[in-house]
């Protein structure tokens, strides 16, 4: 059993196809005995993965800053088994990282991009050796991958950096990668 941190969009206006696919990811994670660590939101893809885990009987740890509720920024997922409410976004990310054995990035916006690049940078700097996988629903991350490949060709990114994560549109393949023992 692994504690998998999922980073993803919180927007309630995302196309339902993405929500359905990410909910399937959560259901499969629960079926395989994994638990969820996530940003605590009840909408968008965050809410979808949490719904899947919860419906599948898995454990849900939500981490959402207090000011989100105080300022009505985002609805909290109501069925968290455990909810941690730090003061800041930095504390939120640290708590999520500390409680995770692996990371899965689903489609998202600037917050998700920032979380992915931070966790990738930390892995490149040997601050952790946890698996990182991108769930590339409908090819969402294709242009980002092309940008990373170009940055590598132009020597802005070390070549081996792109080997530090896995990308797939297939849930079974994605989870098989996450579940492999670390080298």
PDB file of C-alpha atoms in Angstrom:
ATOM      1  CA  UNK A   1       0.000   0.000   0.000  1.00  0.00           C
ATOM      2  CA  UNK A   2       1.269   3.435  -0.944  1.00  0.00           C
ATOM      3  CA  UNK A   3       0.279   6.952  -0.026  1.00  0.00           C
ATOM      4  CA  UNK A   4      -0.051   8.656  -3.391  1.00  0.00           C
ATOM      5  CA  UNK A   5      -0.111  12.433  -3.607  1.00  0.00           C
ATOM      6  CA  UNK A   6      -2.221  13.622  -6.518  1.00  0.00           C
ATOM      7  CA  UNK A   7      -1.801  17.172  -7.826  1.00  0.00           C
ATOM      8  CA  UNK A   8      -4.538  18.496 -10.104  1.00  0.00           C
ATOM      9  CA  UNK A   9      -7.048  21.161 -11.024  1.00  0.00           C
ATOM     10  CA  UNK A  10      -9.565  22.489  -8.536  1.00  0.00           C
ATOM     11  CA  UNK A  11     -11.800  24.219 -11.069  1.00  0.00           C
ATOM     12  CA  UNK A  12     -15.462  23.238 -11.078  1.00  0.00           C
ATOM     13  CA  UNK A  13     -15.820  24.186 -14.769  1.00  0.00           C
ATOM     14  CA  UNK A  14     -13.576  21.452 -16.233  1.00  0.00           C
ATOM     15  CA  UNK A  15     -15.017  19.172 -18.931  1.00  0.00           C
ATOM     16  CA  UNK A  16     -16.648  16.124 -17.315  1.00  0.00           C
ATOM     17  CA  UNK A  17     -14.471  13.737 -19.355  1.00  0.00           C
ATOM     18  CA  UNK A  18     -11.409  14.744 -17.301  1.00  0.00           C
ATOM     19  CA  UNK A  19     -13.340  14.321 -14.053  1.00  0.00           C
ATOM     20  CA  UNK A  20     -14.548  10.853 -15.065  1.00  0.00           C
ATOM     21  CA  UNK A  21     -11.036   9.693 -15.988  1.00  0.00           C
ATOM     22  CA  UNK A  22      -9.492  11.056 -12.802  1.00  0.00           C
ATOM     23  CA  UNK A  23     -12.254   9.480 -10.703  1.00  0.00           C
ATOM     24  CA  UNK A  24     -11.389   6.142 -12.392  1.00  0.00           C
ATOM     25  CA  UNK A  25      -7.785   6.725 -11.299  1.00  0.00           C
ATOM     26  CA  UNK A  26      -8.970   7.178  -7.699  1.00  0.00           C
ATOM     27  CA  UNK A  27     -11.124   4.044  -7.854  1.00  0.00           C
ATOM     28  CA  UNK A  28      -8.195   2.007  -9.203  1.00  0.00           C
ATOM     29  CA  UNK A  29      -5.841   3.401  -6.568  1.00  0.00           C
ATOM     30  CA  UNK A  30      -8.287   2.308  -3.836  1.00  0.00           C
ATOM     31  CA  UNK A  31      -8.765  -1.099  -5.476  1.00  0.00           C
ATOM     32  CA  UNK A  32      -4.990  -1.609  -5.288  1.00  0.00           C
ATOM     33  CA  UNK A  33      -4.953  -0.641  -1.608  1.00  0.00           C
ATOM     34  CA  UNK A  34      -3.430   2.823  -1.985  1.00  0.00           C
ATOM     35  CA  UNK A  35      -4.445   5.930  -0.082  1.00  0.00           C
ATOM     36  CA  UNK A  36      -4.678   9.523  -1.272  1.00  0.00           C
ATOM     37  CA  UNK A  37      -2.823  12.624  -0.162  1.00  0.00           C
ATOM     38  CA  UNK A  38      -4.197  15.707  -1.911  1.00  0.00           C
ATOM     39  CA  UNK A  39      -4.968  19.401  -1.652  1.00  0.00           C
ATOM     40  CA  UNK A  40      -8.296  18.846   0.090  1.00  0.00           C
ATOM     41  CA  UNK A  41     -10.532  20.480  -2.534  1.00  0.00           C
ATOM     42  CA  UNK A  42     -13.993  19.194  -3.298  1.00  0.00           C
ATOM     43  CA  UNK A  43     -14.248  20.457  -6.895  1.00  0.00           C
ATOM     44  CA  UNK A  44     -12.548  19.710 -10.188  1.00  0.00           C
ATOM     45  CA  UNK A  45     -10.051  16.915 -10.529  1.00  0.00           C
ATOM     46  CA  UNK A  46      -9.063  17.119  -6.877  1.00  0.00           C
ATOM     47  CA  UNK A  47     -12.630  16.331  -5.915  1.00  0.00           C
ATOM     48  CA  UNK A  48     -12.868  13.629  -8.603  1.00  0.00           C
ATOM     49  CA  UNK A  49      -9.834  11.653  -7.427  1.00  0.00           C
ATOM     50  CA  UNK A  50     -10.968  11.970  -3.801  1.00  0.00           C
ATOM     51  CA  UNK A  51     -14.452  10.726  -4.744  1.00  0.00           C
ATOM     52  CA  UNK A  52     -12.909   7.709  -6.467  1.00  0.00           C
ATOM     53  CA  UNK A  53     -10.692   6.827  -3.511  1.00  0.00           C
ATOM     54  CA  UNK A  54     -13.530   7.356  -1.026  1.00  0.00           C
ATOM     55  CA  UNK A  55     -16.024   5.289  -3.051  1.00  0.00           C
ATOM     56  CA  UNK A  56     -13.414   2.544  -3.367  1.00  0.00           C
ATOM     57  CA  UNK A  57     -12.936   2.427   0.398  1.00  0.00           C
ATOM     58  CA  UNK A  58      -9.499   4.063   0.445  1.00  0.00           C
ATOM     59  CA  UNK A  59      -8.134   6.543   2.965  1.00  0.00           C
ATOM     60  CA  UNK A  60      -8.252  10.252   2.039  1.00  0.00           C
ATOM     61  CA  UNK A  61      -5.868  12.789   3.588  1.00  0.00           C
ATOM     62  CA  UNK A  62      -6.720  16.350   2.604  1.00  0.00           C
ATOM     63  CA  UNK A  63      -4.349  19.267   3.172  1.00  0.00           C
ATOM     64  CA  UNK A  64      -5.963  22.667   2.630  1.00  0.00           C
ATOM     65  CA  UNK A  65      -4.892  26.011   4.080  1.00  0.00           C
ATOM     66  CA  UNK A  66      -7.257  27.569   6.614  1.00  0.00           C
ATOM     67  CA  UNK A  67      -7.567  30.741   4.554  1.00  0.00           C
ATOM     68  CA  UNK A  68      -9.203  28.797   1.691  1.00  0.00           C
ATOM     69  CA  UNK A  69     -12.283  28.285   3.833  1.00  0.00           C
ATOM     70  CA  UNK A  70     -12.073  31.643   5.608  1.00  0.00           C
ATOM     71  CA  UNK A  71     -11.958  33.516   2.285  1.00  0.00           C
ATOM     72  CA  UNK A  72     -14.302  31.126   0.440  1.00  0.00           C
ATOM     73  CA  UNK A  73     -11.596  30.259  -2.117  1.00  0.00           C
ATOM     74  CA  UNK A  74     -12.338  26.579  -2.472  1.00  0.00           C
ATOM     75  CA  UNK A  75     -14.814  24.043  -1.097  1.00  0.00           C
ATOM     76  CA  UNK A  76     -13.285  21.330   1.073  1.00  0.00           C
ATOM     77  CA  UNK A  77     -13.888  17.681   0.110  1.00  0.00           C
ATOM     78  CA  UNK A  78     -16.374  16.676   2.808  1.00  0.00           C
ATOM     79  CA  UNK A  79     -15.397  12.990   3.070  1.00  0.00           C
ATOM     80  CA  UNK A  80     -11.736  13.341   4.034  1.00  0.00           C
ATOM     81  CA  UNK A  81     -10.731  10.718   6.596  1.00  0.00           C
ATOM     82  CA  UNK A  82      -8.154  13.178   7.843  1.00  0.00           C
ATOM     83  CA  UNK A  83      -7.949  16.929   7.174  1.00  0.00           C
ATOM     84  CA  UNK A  84      -4.919  19.082   7.938  1.00  0.00           C
ATOM     85  CA  UNK A  85      -5.340  22.864   7.729  1.00  0.00           C
ATOM     86  CA  UNK A  86      -1.965  24.632   7.660  1.00  0.00           C
ATOM     87  CA  UNK A  87      -1.614  28.407   7.544  1.00  0.00           C
ATOM     88  CA  UNK A  88       0.243  28.729   4.231  1.00  0.00           C
ATOM     89  CA  UNK A  89       0.574  27.191   0.774  1.00  0.00           C
ATOM     90  CA  UNK A  90       4.238  26.383   1.495  1.00  0.00           C
ATOM     91  CA  UNK A  91       3.251  24.415   4.596  1.00  0.00           C
ATOM     92  CA  UNK A  92       0.550  22.656   2.560  1.00  0.00           C
ATOM     93  CA  UNK A  93       3.025  21.454  -0.058  1.00  0.00           C
ATOM     94  CA  UNK A  94       5.526  20.306   2.585  1.00  0.00           C
ATOM     95  CA  UNK A  95       2.881  18.312   4.464  1.00  0.00           C
ATOM     96  CA  UNK A  96       1.722  16.698   1.220  1.00  0.00           C
ATOM     97  CA  UNK A  97       5.293  15.832   0.218  1.00  0.00           C
ATOM     98  CA  UNK A  98       6.143  14.439   3.672  1.00  0.00           C
ATOM     99  CA  UNK A  99       3.033  12.218   3.670  1.00  0.00           C
ATOM    100  CA  UNK A 100       3.500  10.834   0.151  1.00  0.00           C
ATOM    101  CA  UNK A 101       5.324   7.784  -1.157  1.00  0.00           C
ATOM    102  CA  UNK A 102       4.709   8.802  -4.792  1.00  0.00           C
ATOM    103  CA  UNK A 103       3.283  11.647  -6.867  1.00  0.00           C
ATOM    104  CA  UNK A 104       0.747  11.650  -9.695  1.00  0.00           C
ATOM    105  CA  UNK A 105       0.056  14.791 -11.674  1.00  0.00           C
ATOM    106  CA  UNK A 106      -3.324  15.004 -13.400  1.00  0.00           C
ATOM    107  CA  UNK A 107      -4.402  17.908 -15.643  1.00  0.00           C
ATOM    108  CA  UNK A 108      -4.293  21.244 -13.882  1.00  0.00           C
ATOM    109  CA  UNK A 109      -3.406  24.906 -14.004  1.00  0.00           C
ATOM    110  CA  UNK A 110      -0.615  27.055 -12.614  1.00  0.00           C
ATOM    111  CA  UNK A 111      -0.814  25.559  -9.111  1.00  0.00           C
ATOM    112  CA  UNK A 112      -0.480  22.049 -10.512  1.00  0.00           C
ATOM    113  CA  UNK A 113       2.377  23.090 -12.817  1.00  0.00           C
ATOM    114  CA  UNK A 114       4.171  24.670  -9.867  1.00  0.00           C
ATOM    115  CA  UNK A 115       3.719  21.538  -7.730  1.00  0.00           C
ATOM    116  CA  UNK A 116       4.984  19.279 -10.523  1.00  0.00           C
ATOM    117  CA  UNK A 117       8.054  21.385 -11.245  1.00  0.00           C
ATOM    118  CA  UNK A 118       8.912  21.707  -7.552  1.00  0.00           C
ATOM    119  CA  UNK A 119       8.694  17.969  -6.898  1.00  0.00           C
ATOM    120  CA  UNK A 120      10.658  17.251 -10.113  1.00  0.00           C
ATOM    121  CA  UNK A 121      13.349  19.779  -9.153  1.00  0.00           C
ATOM    122  CA  UNK A 122      13.651  18.205  -5.702  1.00  0.00           C
ATOM    123  CA  UNK A 123      14.074  14.768  -7.276  1.00  0.00           C
ATOM    124  CA  UNK A 124      16.721  16.073  -9.681  1.00  0.00           C
ATOM    125  CA  UNK A 125      18.558  17.552  -6.670  1.00  0.00           C
ATOM    126  CA  UNK A 126      18.360  14.152  -4.892  1.00  0.00           C
ATOM    127  CA  UNK A 127      16.110  15.472  -2.094  1.00  0.00           C
ATOM    128  CA  UNK A 128      13.790  12.488  -2.634  1.00  0.00           C
ATOM    129  CA  UNK A 129      13.620   9.374  -4.786  1.00  0.00           C
ATOM    130  CA  UNK A 130       9.848   8.962  -4.911  1.00  0.00           C
ATOM    131  CA  UNK A 131       8.194   8.040  -8.214  1.00  0.00           C
ATOM    132  CA  UNK A 132       6.549  10.836 -10.202  1.00  0.00           C
ATOM    133  CA  UNK A 133       3.982  10.093 -12.908  1.00  0.00           C
ATOM    134  CA  UNK A 134       1.866  12.293 -15.138  1.00  0.00           C
ATOM    135  CA  UNK A 135      -1.648  11.120 -16.044  1.00  0.00           C
ATOM    136  CA  UNK A 136      -1.817  12.605 -19.534  1.00  0.00           C
ATOM    137  CA  UNK A 137      -5.603  12.583 -20.018  1.00  0.00           C
ATOM    138  CA  UNK A 138      -6.480  13.432 -23.654  1.00  0.00           C
ATOM    139  CA  UNK A 139      -2.831  14.407 -24.259  1.00  0.00           C
ATOM    140  CA  UNK A 140      -3.222  17.386 -21.906  1.00  0.00           C
ATOM    141  CA  UNK A 141       0.508  17.611 -21.145  1.00  0.00           C
ATOM    142  CA  UNK A 142       1.820  17.062 -24.693  1.00  0.00           C
ATOM    143  CA  UNK A 143       2.872  20.677 -25.291  1.00  0.00           C
ATOM    144  CA  UNK A 144       4.589  20.858 -21.903  1.00  0.00           C
ATOM    145  CA  UNK A 145       6.579  17.733 -22.765  1.00  0.00           C
ATOM    146  CA  UNK A 146       7.572  19.242 -26.090  1.00  0.00           C
ATOM    147  CA  UNK A 147       8.753  22.375 -24.262  1.00  0.00           C
ATOM    148  CA  UNK A 148      10.801  20.255 -21.836  1.00  0.00           C
ATOM    149  CA  UNK A 149      12.336  18.316 -24.722  1.00  0.00           C
ATOM    150  CA  UNK A 150      13.292  21.583 -26.456  1.00  0.00           C
ATOM    151  CA  UNK A 151      14.792  22.933 -23.229  1.00  0.00           C
ATOM    152  CA  UNK A 152      16.832  19.727 -23.025  1.00  0.00           C
ATOM    153  CA  UNK A 153      17.997  19.985 -26.670  1.00  0.00           C
ATOM    154  CA  UNK A 154      19.063  23.595 -25.975  1.00  0.00           C
ATOM    155  CA  UNK A 155      20.930  22.479 -22.816  1.00  0.00           C
ATOM    156  CA  UNK A 156      18.736  24.361 -20.346  1.00  0.00           C
ATOM    157  CA  UNK A 157      17.692  21.044 -18.751  1.00  0.00           C
ATOM    158  CA  UNK A 158      19.992  18.078 -18.168  1.00  0.00           C
ATOM    159  CA  UNK A 159      19.107  15.157 -20.397  1.00  0.00           C
ATOM    160  CA  UNK A 160      18.513  12.728 -17.534  1.00  0.00           C
ATOM    161  CA  UNK A 161      15.884  14.995 -16.001  1.00  0.00           C
ATOM    162  CA  UNK A 162      13.204  13.730 -18.376  1.00  0.00           C
ATOM    163  CA  UNK A 163      13.877  10.199 -17.114  1.00  0.00           C
ATOM    164  CA  UNK A 164      12.875  11.192 -13.571  1.00  0.00           C
ATOM    165  CA  UNK A 165       9.154  10.881 -14.287  1.00  0.00           C
ATOM    166  CA  UNK A 166       6.794   8.736 -16.336  1.00  0.00           C
ATOM    167  CA  UNK A 167       3.907   9.895 -18.489  1.00  0.00           C
ATOM    168  CA  UNK A 168       0.936   7.821 -19.596  1.00  0.00           C
ATOM    169  CA  UNK A 169      -2.713   8.032 -20.621  1.00  0.00           C
ATOM    170  CA  UNK A 170      -3.256   4.506 -19.244  1.00  0.00           C
ATOM    171  CA  UNK A 171      -4.175   4.133 -15.554  1.00  0.00           C
ATOM    172  CA  UNK A 172      -2.822   0.581 -15.185  1.00  0.00           C
ATOM    173  CA  UNK A 173       0.500   1.520 -16.794  1.00  0.00           C
ATOM    174  CA  UNK A 174       0.738   4.658 -14.669  1.00  0.00           C
ATOM    175  CA  UNK A 175       0.115   2.799 -11.404  1.00  0.00           C
ATOM    176  CA  UNK A 176       2.440  -0.058 -12.390  1.00  0.00           C
ATOM    177  CA  UNK A 177       5.203   2.531 -12.783  1.00  0.00           C
ATOM    178  CA  UNK A 178       4.420   4.062  -9.375  1.00  0.00           C
ATOM    179  CA  UNK A 179       4.330   0.644  -7.689  1.00  0.00           C
ATOM    180  CA  UNK A 180       7.731  -0.500  -9.007  1.00  0.00           C
ATOM    181  CA  UNK A 181      10.372  -0.666  -6.273  1.00  0.00           C
ATOM    182  CA  UNK A 182      12.782   2.299  -6.377  1.00  0.00           C
ATOM    183  CA  UNK A 183      16.174   1.671  -7.950  1.00  0.00           C
TER     184      UNK A 183
END
